Coordinates of C-alpha atoms and ligand atoms in Angstrom, one line a residue:
Chain A
M3 CA 0.2 0.2 -0.1
L4 CA 2.8 2.5 1.1
R5 CA 6.5 2.0 0.5
S6 CA 9.6 4.2 0.9
V7 CA 12.2 3.5 -0.8
D8 CA 16.1 5.5 0.3
L9 CA 14.3 8.5 1.8
D10 CA 16.8 11.1 3.0
V11 CA 15.7 14.0 4.8
Y12 CA 17.2 16.9 6.4
Y13 CA 16.7 19.9 8.8
G14 CA 19.3 22.0 7.4
A15 CA 22.6 20.3 7.9
I16 CA 21.0 17.9 10.6
H17 CA 20.8 14.4 8.5
A18 CA 17.4 13.1 10.0
L19 CA 16.5 10.3 7.9
K20 CA 19.3 7.9 6.5
K21 CA 17.9 6.0 3.2
L22 CA 15.1 5.0 5.3
S23 CA 13.1 2.3 3.4
I24 CA 9.8 0.9 4.8
E25 CA 6.8 -1.2 3.6
V26 CA 3.4 -1.4 4.7
E27 CA 1.0 -3.7 3.3
Q28 CA -2.7 -3.2 3.1
G29 CA -4.8 -4.4 6.1
T30 CA -1.6 -4.6 8.8
I31 CA -0.4 -2.8 11.5
V32 CA 3.2 -1.7 11.2
T33 CA 5.1 -0.1 14.1
L34 CA 8.0 1.9 13.4
I35 CA 9.4 1.8 16.9
G36 CA 12.7 3.7 18.5
A37 CA 14.2 6.1 21.0
N38 CA 13.4 9.6 21.5
G39 CA 15.0 11.7 18.6
A40 CA 15.4 8.6 16.4
G41 CA 13.3 10.0 13.3
K42 CA 10.1 8.6 14.0
T43 CA 7.9 11.7 14.1
T44 CA 10.5 12.6 11.1
T45 CA 9.1 9.9 9.0
L46 CA 5.6 10.4 9.4
K47 CA 5.7 14.3 8.5
T48 CA 7.5 13.3 5.3
I49 CA 5.0 10.8 4.6
S50 CA 2.0 13.6 5.2
G51 CA 3.7 16.2 3.2
L52 CA 4.8 18.3 6.0
L53 CA 8.6 17.6 5.1
R54 CA 10.2 16.9 1.7
P55 CA 13.1 14.4 1.4
R56 CA 16.1 15.4 -0.5
N57 CA 16.6 12.3 -2.0
G58 CA 14.3 9.0 -2.2
S59 CA 10.5 8.2 -3.0
I60 CA 7.5 7.3 -1.3
V61 CA 4.8 5.4 -3.1
Y62 CA 1.2 5.2 -2.2
K63 CA -1.2 3.2 -4.2
N64 CA 0.9 3.5 -7.4
T65 CA 1.6 7.2 -6.7
E66 CA 4.7 9.2 -5.8
L67 CA 3.7 11.2 -2.7
T68 CA 6.9 13.3 -2.7
K69 CA 5.8 16.0 -5.0
V70 CA 1.9 16.0 -3.7
A71 CA 0.2 18.9 -1.8
P72 CA -0.3 17.7 1.9
E73 CA -4.2 18.5 1.5
K74 CA -3.9 16.0 -1.6
I75 CA -2.4 13.3 0.3
V76 CA -5.0 14.0 3.1
E77 CA -7.8 13.6 -0.1
M78 CA -5.8 10.0 -1.0
G79 CA -6.9 8.7 2.2
I80 CA -3.8 9.4 4.5
S81 CA -4.7 10.9 7.7
Q82 CA -2.3 11.6 10.8
V83 CA -2.9 11.6 14.2
P84 CA 0.0 13.6 15.1
E85 CA 2.5 13.8 18.3
G86 CA 1.3 15.6 21.3
R87 CA -2.4 15.2 19.8
R88 CA -2.3 18.8 18.7
V89 CA -6.2 19.3 18.8
F90 CA -7.5 22.5 18.1
A91 CA -7.9 23.9 21.9
S92 CA -10.3 26.6 21.7
M93 CA -12.6 24.8 19.2
S94 CA -15.2 22.8 20.5
V95 CA -15.3 18.8 20.4
L96 CA -17.5 18.8 17.4
E97 CA -15.9 21.1 15.4
N98 CA -12.8 19.5 16.0
L99 CA -14.3 16.5 14.3
E100 CA -15.6 18.7 11.6
M101 CA -12.1 19.8 10.9
G102 CA -11.3 16.2 10.4
A103 CA -14.1 15.7 7.6
Y104 CA -12.6 19.2 6.2
L105 CA -12.3 17.5 2.6
R106 CA -15.6 15.6 2.5
K107 CA -19.0 16.4 1.0
D108 CA -20.5 13.4 1.6
K109 CA -22.9 15.1 4.4
K110 CA -25.4 12.0 5.1
A111 CA -21.7 9.6 5.4
M112 CA -20.0 12.2 7.6
A113 CA -23.0 12.1 10.3
D114 CA -22.6 8.3 10.2
D115 CA -18.9 8.7 10.8
M116 CA -19.6 11.4 13.7
E117 CA -22.0 8.8 15.1
N118 CA -19.5 5.8 15.2
V119 CA -16.6 8.0 16.7
F120 CA -19.4 8.9 19.4
T121 CA -20.2 5.1 20.0
R122 CA -16.4 4.2 19.9
F123 CA -15.5 7.2 22.3
P124 CA -18.9 8.3 24.2
R125 CA -16.8 10.6 26.7
L126 CA -16.7 12.9 23.6
K127 CA -20.1 12.7 23.1
E128 CA -20.8 14.0 26.5
R129 CA -18.3 16.5 26.0
R130 CA -19.1 17.8 22.5
K131 CA -19.6 21.4 23.1
Q132 CA -16.6 21.9 25.2
M133 CA -13.5 23.3 24.0
A134 CA -10.9 20.6 23.3
G135 CA -8.3 22.4 25.4
T136 CA -10.5 21.8 28.8
L137 CA -10.1 18.0 27.9
S138 CA -7.8 15.8 30.0
G139 CA -4.8 14.2 28.2
G140 CA -6.8 10.8 27.1
E141 CA -9.7 12.5 26.0
Q142 CA -7.8 14.8 23.6
Q143 CA -6.0 11.7 22.6
M144 CA -9.4 9.9 21.6
L145 CA -10.5 13.4 19.9
A146 CA -7.1 13.3 17.9
I147 CA -7.9 9.8 17.4
G148 CA -11.8 10.4 16.3
R149 CA -10.7 13.6 14.1
A150 CA -8.6 11.5 11.7
L151 CA -11.2 9.0 11.4
M152 CA -13.8 11.3 10.2
A153 CA -11.5 11.7 7.0
R154 CA -12.2 8.0 6.5
P155 CA -8.3 7.2 6.3
Q156 CA -7.7 3.9 4.4
L157 CA -3.9 4.6 6.1
L158 CA -3.7 5.9 9.4
L159 CA -0.8 7.5 10.7
M160 CA -0.2 7.5 14.8
D161 CA 2.5 9.4 16.2
E162 CA 3.1 8.0 19.7
P163 CA -0.8 7.8 20.7
S164 CA 0.3 6.5 24.5
M165 CA 2.4 9.5 25.2
G166 CA 2.1 10.8 28.8
L167 CA -1.1 8.6 29.2
A168 CA -1.9 6.4 32.3
P169 CA -1.2 2.7 31.9
L170 CA -4.5 1.8 31.8
L171 CA -5.7 4.4 29.4
V172 CA -2.5 3.3 27.5
K173 CA -4.0 0.1 26.9
E174 CA -7.2 1.2 26.0
I175 CA -5.7 3.0 23.4
F176 CA -4.0 0.2 22.0
E177 CA -7.5 -2.0 22.2
I178 CA -8.8 0.9 20.0
I179 CA -6.1 1.0 17.6
K180 CA -6.3 -3.1 17.0
D181 CA -10.1 -2.2 16.7
I182 CA -9.6 0.2 13.7
N183 CA -7.3 -2.1 12.1
E184 CA -9.6 -4.8 12.5
K185 CA -12.5 -2.8 10.6
G186 CA -10.2 -2.1 7.7
T187 CA -7.9 0.6 8.3
T188 CA -4.3 0.2 7.6
I189 CA -2.3 1.5 10.3
L190 CA 1.2 3.0 10.7
L191 CA 1.9 3.2 14.4
V192 CA 5.1 5.2 15.9
E193 CA 5.9 4.3 19.5
Q194 CA 8.7 4.6 22.2
N195 CA 6.3 1.8 24.1
A196 CA 7.9 -0.9 22.0
H197 CA 6.2 -3.9 24.1
M198 CA 2.8 -2.2 23.6
A199 CA 3.5 -1.7 20.2
L200 CA 4.9 -4.8 19.2
S201 CA 2.1 -6.8 20.8
I202 CA -0.9 -5.5 18.3
A203 CA 1.5 -5.2 15.1
H204 CA 2.3 -7.6 12.2
K205 CA 5.5 -6.0 11.1
A206 CA 7.9 -3.8 12.8
Y207 CA 10.7 -1.4 11.8
V208 CA 13.2 -0.1 14.5
I209 CA 15.1 2.9 13.8
E210 CA 18.0 4.5 15.3
T211 CA 19.5 7.7 14.7
G212 CA 17.6 8.3 11.6
E213 CA 18.6 4.8 10.2
I214 CA 16.7 1.5 10.1
V215 CA 18.6 -1.0 12.1
L216 CA 16.1 -4.1 12.1
H217 CA 12.5 -5.1 10.6
G218 CA 10.9 -8.2 10.5
E219 CA 7.4 -9.7 12.1
A220 CA 6.6 -8.0 15.3
K221 CA 6.4 -11.4 17.3
D222 CA 10.0 -12.0 16.3
L223 CA 11.4 -9.0 17.0
M224 CA 9.7 -9.2 20.3
N225 CA 11.5 -12.5 21.2
S226 CA 15.0 -10.6 19.6
E227 CA 17.5 -10.3 22.1
E228 CA 18.6 -6.8 20.3
V229 CA 15.3 -5.3 20.8
K230 CA 14.4 -7.0 24.3
S231 CA 17.8 -5.3 25.5
A232 CA 17.5 -2.3 24.1
Y233 CA 13.9 -1.6 23.9
L234 CA 12.2 -3.8 26.3
G235 CA 14.2 -3.5 29.3
G236 CA 15.9 -6.4 29.3
Chain B
M2 CA -26.3 63.2 31.7
L3 CA -27.3 64.3 28.6
E4 CA -24.2 65.7 27.7
F5 CA -22.5 62.5 28.6
T6 CA -25.1 60.7 26.3
Q7 CA -24.5 62.8 23.7
Q8 CA -20.4 62.2 23.8
I9 CA -21.3 58.6 23.8
V10 CA -23.5 59.0 20.4
N11 CA -20.7 60.8 18.8
G12 CA -18.1 58.4 19.9
L13 CA -19.9 55.2 18.6
S14 CA -19.3 56.1 15.1
L15 CA -15.8 56.8 15.4
G16 CA -15.5 53.5 17.4
A17 CA -17.5 51.8 15.1
I18 CA -15.0 52.8 12.2
Y19 CA -11.7 51.8 14.4
A20 CA -13.3 48.6 15.3
L21 CA -13.7 47.8 11.6
I22 CA -9.8 48.4 11.0
A23 CA -8.7 46.8 14.1
L24 CA -10.3 43.6 13.0
G25 CA -8.0 43.2 10.0
Y26 CA -5.1 43.9 12.2
T27 CA -6.6 41.3 14.3
M28 CA -7.3 38.5 12.0
V29 CA -4.2 39.2 9.9
Y30 CA -2.1 38.9 13.0
G31 CA -4.1 35.8 14.3
I32 CA -3.2 33.8 11.2
I33 CA 0.3 34.7 10.2
K34 CA 1.6 36.8 13.4
L35 CA 2.4 39.8 11.4
I36 CA 1.3 43.4 11.8
N37 CA 0.1 44.5 8.5
F38 CA 1.5 48.1 8.4
A39 CA -0.4 48.7 5.2
H40 CA -4.0 48.1 6.7
G41 CA -4.7 51.6 7.2
D42 CA -3.6 52.4 3.5
I43 CA -5.9 49.6 2.3
M44 CA -8.5 51.8 4.2
M45 CA -7.6 54.9 2.5
V46 CA -8.1 53.1 -1.1
G47 CA -11.2 52.0 0.0
A48 CA -12.3 55.4 0.8
F49 CA -11.1 56.6 -2.7
V50 CA -12.6 53.9 -4.5
G51 CA -15.6 54.6 -2.8
Y52 CA -15.1 58.3 -3.8
F53 CA -14.9 57.2 -7.6
S54 CA -17.6 55.2 -7.1
L55 CA -20.1 58.2 -6.0
T56 CA -18.1 60.7 -8.6
L57 CA -17.2 59.0 -11.7
L58 CA -19.8 56.2 -11.8
G59 CA -22.9 58.0 -9.6
T60 CA -23.5 55.3 -7.7
N61 CA -25.5 55.4 -4.4
I62 CA -23.7 55.2 -0.9
M63 CA -23.9 51.3 -0.6
V64 CA -23.3 50.6 -3.9
A65 CA -19.7 52.5 -3.3
M66 CA -19.3 50.6 0.0
V67 CA -19.7 47.6 -1.7
T68 CA -17.7 48.3 -4.5
A69 CA -14.8 49.4 -2.6
M70 CA -14.9 46.1 -0.4
I71 CA -14.7 44.0 -3.3
A72 CA -11.8 46.2 -4.8
C73 CA -9.7 46.0 -1.4
A74 CA -10.4 42.0 -0.9
V75 CA -8.6 42.0 -4.0
L76 CA -6.1 44.5 -3.4
G77 CA -5.5 42.6 -0.1
V78 CA -4.9 39.2 -1.7
I79 CA -2.5 40.6 -3.9
I80 CA -0.7 42.4 -1.5
E81 CA -0.3 39.3 0.5
K82 CA 0.5 37.0 -2.1
V83 CA 3.2 39.4 -3.8
A84 CA 4.6 40.8 -0.5
Y85 CA 4.1 38.5 2.4
R86 CA 4.2 35.0 1.3
P87 CA 7.3 35.2 -0.1
L88 CA 8.5 35.8 3.6
R89 CA 6.4 33.6 5.4
N90 CA 9.3 31.6 6.4
S91 CA 11.6 34.3 7.1
T92 CA 12.1 36.4 10.0
R93 CA 9.3 38.5 11.8
I94 CA 11.4 41.8 11.4
A95 CA 11.3 41.1 7.6
A96 CA 8.0 40.8 7.2
L97 CA 7.5 43.9 9.4
I98 CA 9.8 46.2 7.2
T99 CA 8.0 44.8 4.0
A100 CA 4.7 45.6 5.5
I101 CA 5.8 49.3 6.5
G102 CA 7.4 49.2 2.5
V103 CA 3.9 48.3 1.2
S104 CA 2.3 51.0 3.4
L105 CA 4.7 53.6 1.8
F106 CA 3.8 52.2 -1.5
L107 CA 0.4 52.4 -1.5
E108 CA 0.4 55.9 0.2
Y109 CA 3.0 57.5 -2.8
I110 CA 1.2 55.4 -5.4
T111 CA -1.9 57.1 -4.6
I112 CA -0.3 60.7 -4.4
F113 CA 1.4 59.9 -7.8
L114 CA -1.5 59.1 -9.3
L115 CA -4.0 61.3 -7.7
G116 CA -2.0 64.4 -6.5
P117 CA -1.6 64.9 -2.7
S118 CA -4.5 67.2 -2.1
Q119 CA -7.5 65.8 -0.5
K120 CA -10.7 65.3 -2.0
V121 CA -14.5 66.2 -0.8
F122 CA -16.7 63.4 -0.7
P123 CA -19.9 64.6 -2.5
E124 CA -22.7 65.6 -0.1
S125 CA -25.2 65.0 -2.4
A126 CA -24.0 61.3 -1.8
F127 CA -25.3 61.5 1.8
P128 CA -27.4 64.5 2.6
I129 CA -26.9 65.2 6.4
K130 CA -30.1 65.3 8.4
A131 CA -30.1 65.6 12.5
Y132 CA -32.8 63.6 14.4
D133 CA -34.0 64.7 17.8
L134 CA -34.3 61.7 19.9
A135 CA -34.9 62.6 23.5
G136 CA -32.9 65.7 23.5
L137 CA -30.3 64.1 21.8
S138 CA -28.9 65.0 18.3
V139 CA -28.5 62.0 16.4
L140 CA -26.9 62.7 12.6
N141 CA -28.0 60.2 9.9
K142 CA -24.6 59.6 9.1
D143 CA -23.9 58.3 12.8
I144 CA -26.8 56.0 12.5
F145 CA -25.3 54.8 8.9
V146 CA -22.0 54.3 10.3
V147 CA -23.0 52.3 13.6
V148 CA -25.9 50.3 11.9
S149 CA -23.5 49.2 8.8
A150 CA -20.5 48.6 11.0
V151 CA -22.6 46.7 13.5
V152 CA -24.3 44.6 10.3
L153 CA -20.6 43.9 9.3
M154 CA -19.4 42.5 12.3
L155 CA -22.3 40.0 12.8
I156 CA -21.7 38.5 9.0
L157 CA -18.0 38.3 10.4
Q158 CA -19.3 36.7 13.7
Y159 CA -21.2 34.4 11.5
I160 CA -18.7 33.2 8.7
I161 CA -16.2 32.9 11.8
K162 CA -18.4 30.8 13.9
W163 CA -20.5 28.8 11.5
T164 CA -19.1 28.5 8.4
K165 CA -16.6 25.9 7.1
T166 CA -14.1 28.5 5.7
G167 CA -14.2 30.2 9.1
K168 CA -13.7 27.3 11.1
A169 CA -11.0 26.5 9.1
M170 CA -9.5 30.2 9.7
R171 CA -9.8 29.4 13.2
A172 CA -8.1 26.1 12.8
V173 CA -4.9 27.5 10.8
S174 CA -4.6 30.3 13.4
L175 CA -4.4 27.7 16.3
D176 CA -2.0 25.4 14.7
Q177 CA -1.1 25.6 11.1
E178 CA 0.6 22.4 10.9
A179 CA -2.4 20.2 12.1
A180 CA -4.8 21.9 10.0
V181 CA -2.9 20.8 7.1
L182 CA -3.0 17.4 8.3
M183 CA -6.9 17.8 8.1
G184 CA -6.6 18.9 4.4
I185 CA -7.1 22.5 5.1
S186 CA -5.1 24.6 2.6
V187 CA -3.1 27.2 4.5
D188 CA -2.5 29.4 1.4
K189 CA -5.9 29.6 0.2
T190 CA -7.0 30.4 4.4
I191 CA -4.8 33.2 4.6
S192 CA -5.9 34.8 1.1
I193 CA -9.3 34.7 2.6
T194 CA -8.3 36.4 5.6
F195 CA -6.5 39.0 4.0
A196 CA -9.7 39.4 1.7
I197 CA -11.9 39.6 4.5
G198 CA -9.5 42.2 6.7
S199 CA -9.1 44.4 3.7
A200 CA -13.1 44.6 2.8
L201 CA -13.6 45.5 6.3
A202 CA -11.2 48.1 6.1
A203 CA -12.4 49.2 2.9
A204 CA -16.2 49.4 4.4
A205 CA -14.2 51.8 7.3
G206 CA -12.6 53.9 4.5
V207 CA -15.9 54.8 2.9
M208 CA -17.5 55.3 6.4
Y209 CA -14.6 57.2 7.0
G210 CA -15.1 59.6 4.0
V211 CA -18.7 60.0 4.9
Y212 CA -18.1 60.8 8.4
Y213 CA -15.3 63.4 7.8
S214 CA -16.2 64.4 4.2
T215 CA -13.0 64.5 2.9
V216 CA -10.4 61.7 1.6
N217 CA -6.7 62.1 1.1
P218 CA -3.8 59.7 0.3
L219 CA -2.5 60.0 4.0
M220 CA -5.8 59.6 5.5
G221 CA -5.0 56.0 6.5
I222 CA -2.2 56.7 8.6
I223 CA -3.4 58.0 12.1
P224 CA -6.7 55.8 12.1
G225 CA -4.5 53.0 11.3
L226 CA -2.4 53.5 13.6
K227 CA -5.4 54.0 16.4
A228 CA -7.1 50.6 15.0
F229 CA -3.6 49.0 15.7
V230 CA -3.5 50.3 19.2
A231 CA -7.7 49.4 19.6
A232 CA -6.6 45.8 18.3
V233 CA -3.8 45.5 20.8
L234 CA -5.9 46.9 23.4
G235 CA -8.6 44.3 23.2
G236 CA -5.7 41.8 22.8
I237 CA -4.3 40.8 19.3
G238 CA -5.3 38.3 17.5
I239 CA -8.8 38.2 19.4
I240 CA -12.0 39.1 17.3
P241 CA -14.1 40.5 20.1
G242 CA -11.0 42.1 21.4
A243 CA -10.7 44.0 18.5
M244 CA -14.5 45.1 18.4
V245 CA -14.5 46.3 21.9
G246 CA -11.1 48.2 21.7
G247 CA -12.1 50.0 18.6
F248 CA -15.5 51.3 20.3
L249 CA -13.5 52.1 23.4
M250 CA -10.9 53.9 21.2
G251 CA -13.4 55.7 19.9
L252 CA -15.4 56.6 22.8
L253 CA -12.0 57.8 24.9
E254 CA -11.3 60.2 22.0
T255 CA -15.0 61.8 21.8
M256 CA -15.0 62.1 25.7
V257 CA -11.6 63.7 25.6
S258 CA -12.5 66.2 22.8
G259 CA -15.6 66.9 24.7
Y260 CA -14.6 67.5 28.2
G261 CA -11.3 68.4 27.7
S262 CA -9.5 69.7 24.7
S263 CA -8.9 68.0 21.4
L264 CA -5.6 69.1 21.7
Y265 CA -4.9 66.5 24.4
R266 CA -7.3 64.0 22.4
D267 CA -4.6 61.6 21.4
A268 CA -2.4 62.0 24.2
V269 CA -5.0 61.1 26.8
A270 CA -6.2 58.5 24.5
F271 CA -2.9 56.5 24.1
G272 CA -2.0 57.4 27.6
V273 CA -5.2 55.3 29.0
L274 CA -4.4 52.8 26.5
I275 CA -0.8 52.3 28.2
L276 CA -2.2 52.3 31.4
I277 CA -4.6 49.4 30.7
L278 CA -1.6 47.7 29.0
L279 CA 0.7 48.1 31.8
I280 CA -2.5 46.4 34.0
K281 CA -3.2 43.8 31.5
P282 CA -0.4 43.2 28.6
T283 CA -2.2 40.7 27.3
G284 CA -4.8 43.2 26.2
L285 CA -8.8 43.2 27.8
F286 CA -9.5 39.8 26.1
G287 CA -6.1 38.3 26.2
K288 CA -5.2 35.1 27.8
D289 CA -2.6 35.5 30.4
T290 CA 0.4 34.0 30.0
G291 CA 1.2 30.4 31.5
E292 CA -1.4 29.2 28.8
K293 CA -0.1 26.2 27.5
V294 CA 0.8 25.9 24.1
Ligands
ADP324 N1 12.5 21.0 13.5 C1 13.6 20.9 13.7 N2 14.7 21.1 13.6 C2 15.8 20.9 13.9 N3 15.8 19.3 14.0 C3 15.2 18.6 14.0 C4 13.8 19.2 14.0 N4 12.8 18.2 14.3 C5 13.2 17.3 14.6 N5 15.0 17.4 14.5 C6 16.0 16.5 15.1 O1 15.7 15.4 14.2 C7 16.0 14.2 14.5 C8 15.0 13.3 14.5 O2 13.6 14.1 15.4 P1 12.5 13.4 15.6 O3 11.7 12.8 14.1 O4 11.4 14.4 16.2 O5 12.5 12.2 16.2 P2 11.4 11.3 17.4 O6 9.9 11.3 16.7 O7 12.1 9.7 16.9 O8 11.5 11.5 18.6 C9 16.4 14.5 16.2 O9 17.6 14.6 16.0 C10 15.9 16.0 16.1 O10 16.7 16.8 17.2
MG325 MG1 8.4 12.0 17.9

């Protein structure tokens, strides 16, 4: 579905991604794990078109993405739940969800999707008139996910959805990610929480200072000595 | 008491004009963090378009105002595209200097084309009538200015609160990158913001022409400056703040000229503003610092 080949991304002189190649197969959950500063967010921003690679290509369903405008990339079916949630703080929950569906015109189906988001996250329904900035961290994460789902993405990019959440909530979020995938959305999940990510993913990549150092089936990586010592706390 | 009420009536029209100009400052600042110093000059261009619409085309005042609004909306979009967009990722000071350049350009190109002298707004376009309301003298031009300004502000509020475009404008000003991830075109949204802000300034320009009966190429400077201060007073970037700030500015100014001397009008008005900002630096409607980003 999506394949990046030899991506080189720079921030000025900083070489943030080095010949990065990953592949996401339709219908799967692929996780990209790595320490803080490894280049995970940079990878997702490059796929979404917020950053442009100096070299390399990203092919999504036979289209080269690196020249496509970011809003067109959303239109093509790729949505992102950005790092730190990035909800529109002084807009209501409802307005945030509407923004997620900004490019859609199918009013009827949008209303259905809104209902689906509210069924999935009843807390958001209760708080739909409330400003997003007044929600708790977990609720904001749910809103960020719901907002991305409102675009009806085929590929959902998620940047550290468990960041800063209590363990119980983390578990809930991962259950939700699994469920979204089972309902047909392909997911590229970026995480520092390697254990949780590997437990729900099909395939996994490990990134270190901008390079993929390991990849394979998620359950194989879970048992690999290198991953255990570096990311799973022994 | 009657005297006081009369001053308020007088101050309202001036305040409405300042408020309309202040809105453009605050909307542009909200979305690209630029103090558009050319904004007062856009108001001047609007006043001239209105003037020529009345004199050359012989339209009525409403048509003149709409014509000026459309012309300035286009002008605002062009200015943003040509002058500000190429600098979007450069330093703020570079953009600010460019804005001052655009301001001088508009002033002196107008002087070059039309000459430096002032032109008299045709009185036939708006014959002045005075009404007596329970002892208060109310001019029809006051009613015209305040009513049109309030209608425009209501339309603006409607756009921003309820339309998809307005929501996109808010989203872009809150978090540009997140807005892009929603599929919102930042360029288009910024263009729309300039169009709306400039149209409001043009309306203010025509009102100013009606109010003071003259237009000239440098007429935008002082009201532009006062509207800018009004926007800061209300809390720059905050739309209701600009409205309240504008009215407050107009009222203050008329009170000082009414009770003191028009000589001290600007000094006292600005003094009070400095005082308010010393007490509340983020402006009347501004959120206090410590706000999470
Ligand atoms: N805006 C930026 N300007 C300069 N360097 C950046 C910027 N954003 C990220 N970096 C650098 O790029 C590298 C990768 O960052 P990032 O993709 O955010 O890592 P991760 O998401 O894995 O924590 C880091 O070394 C970081 O310091
Ligand atoms: Mg990151």
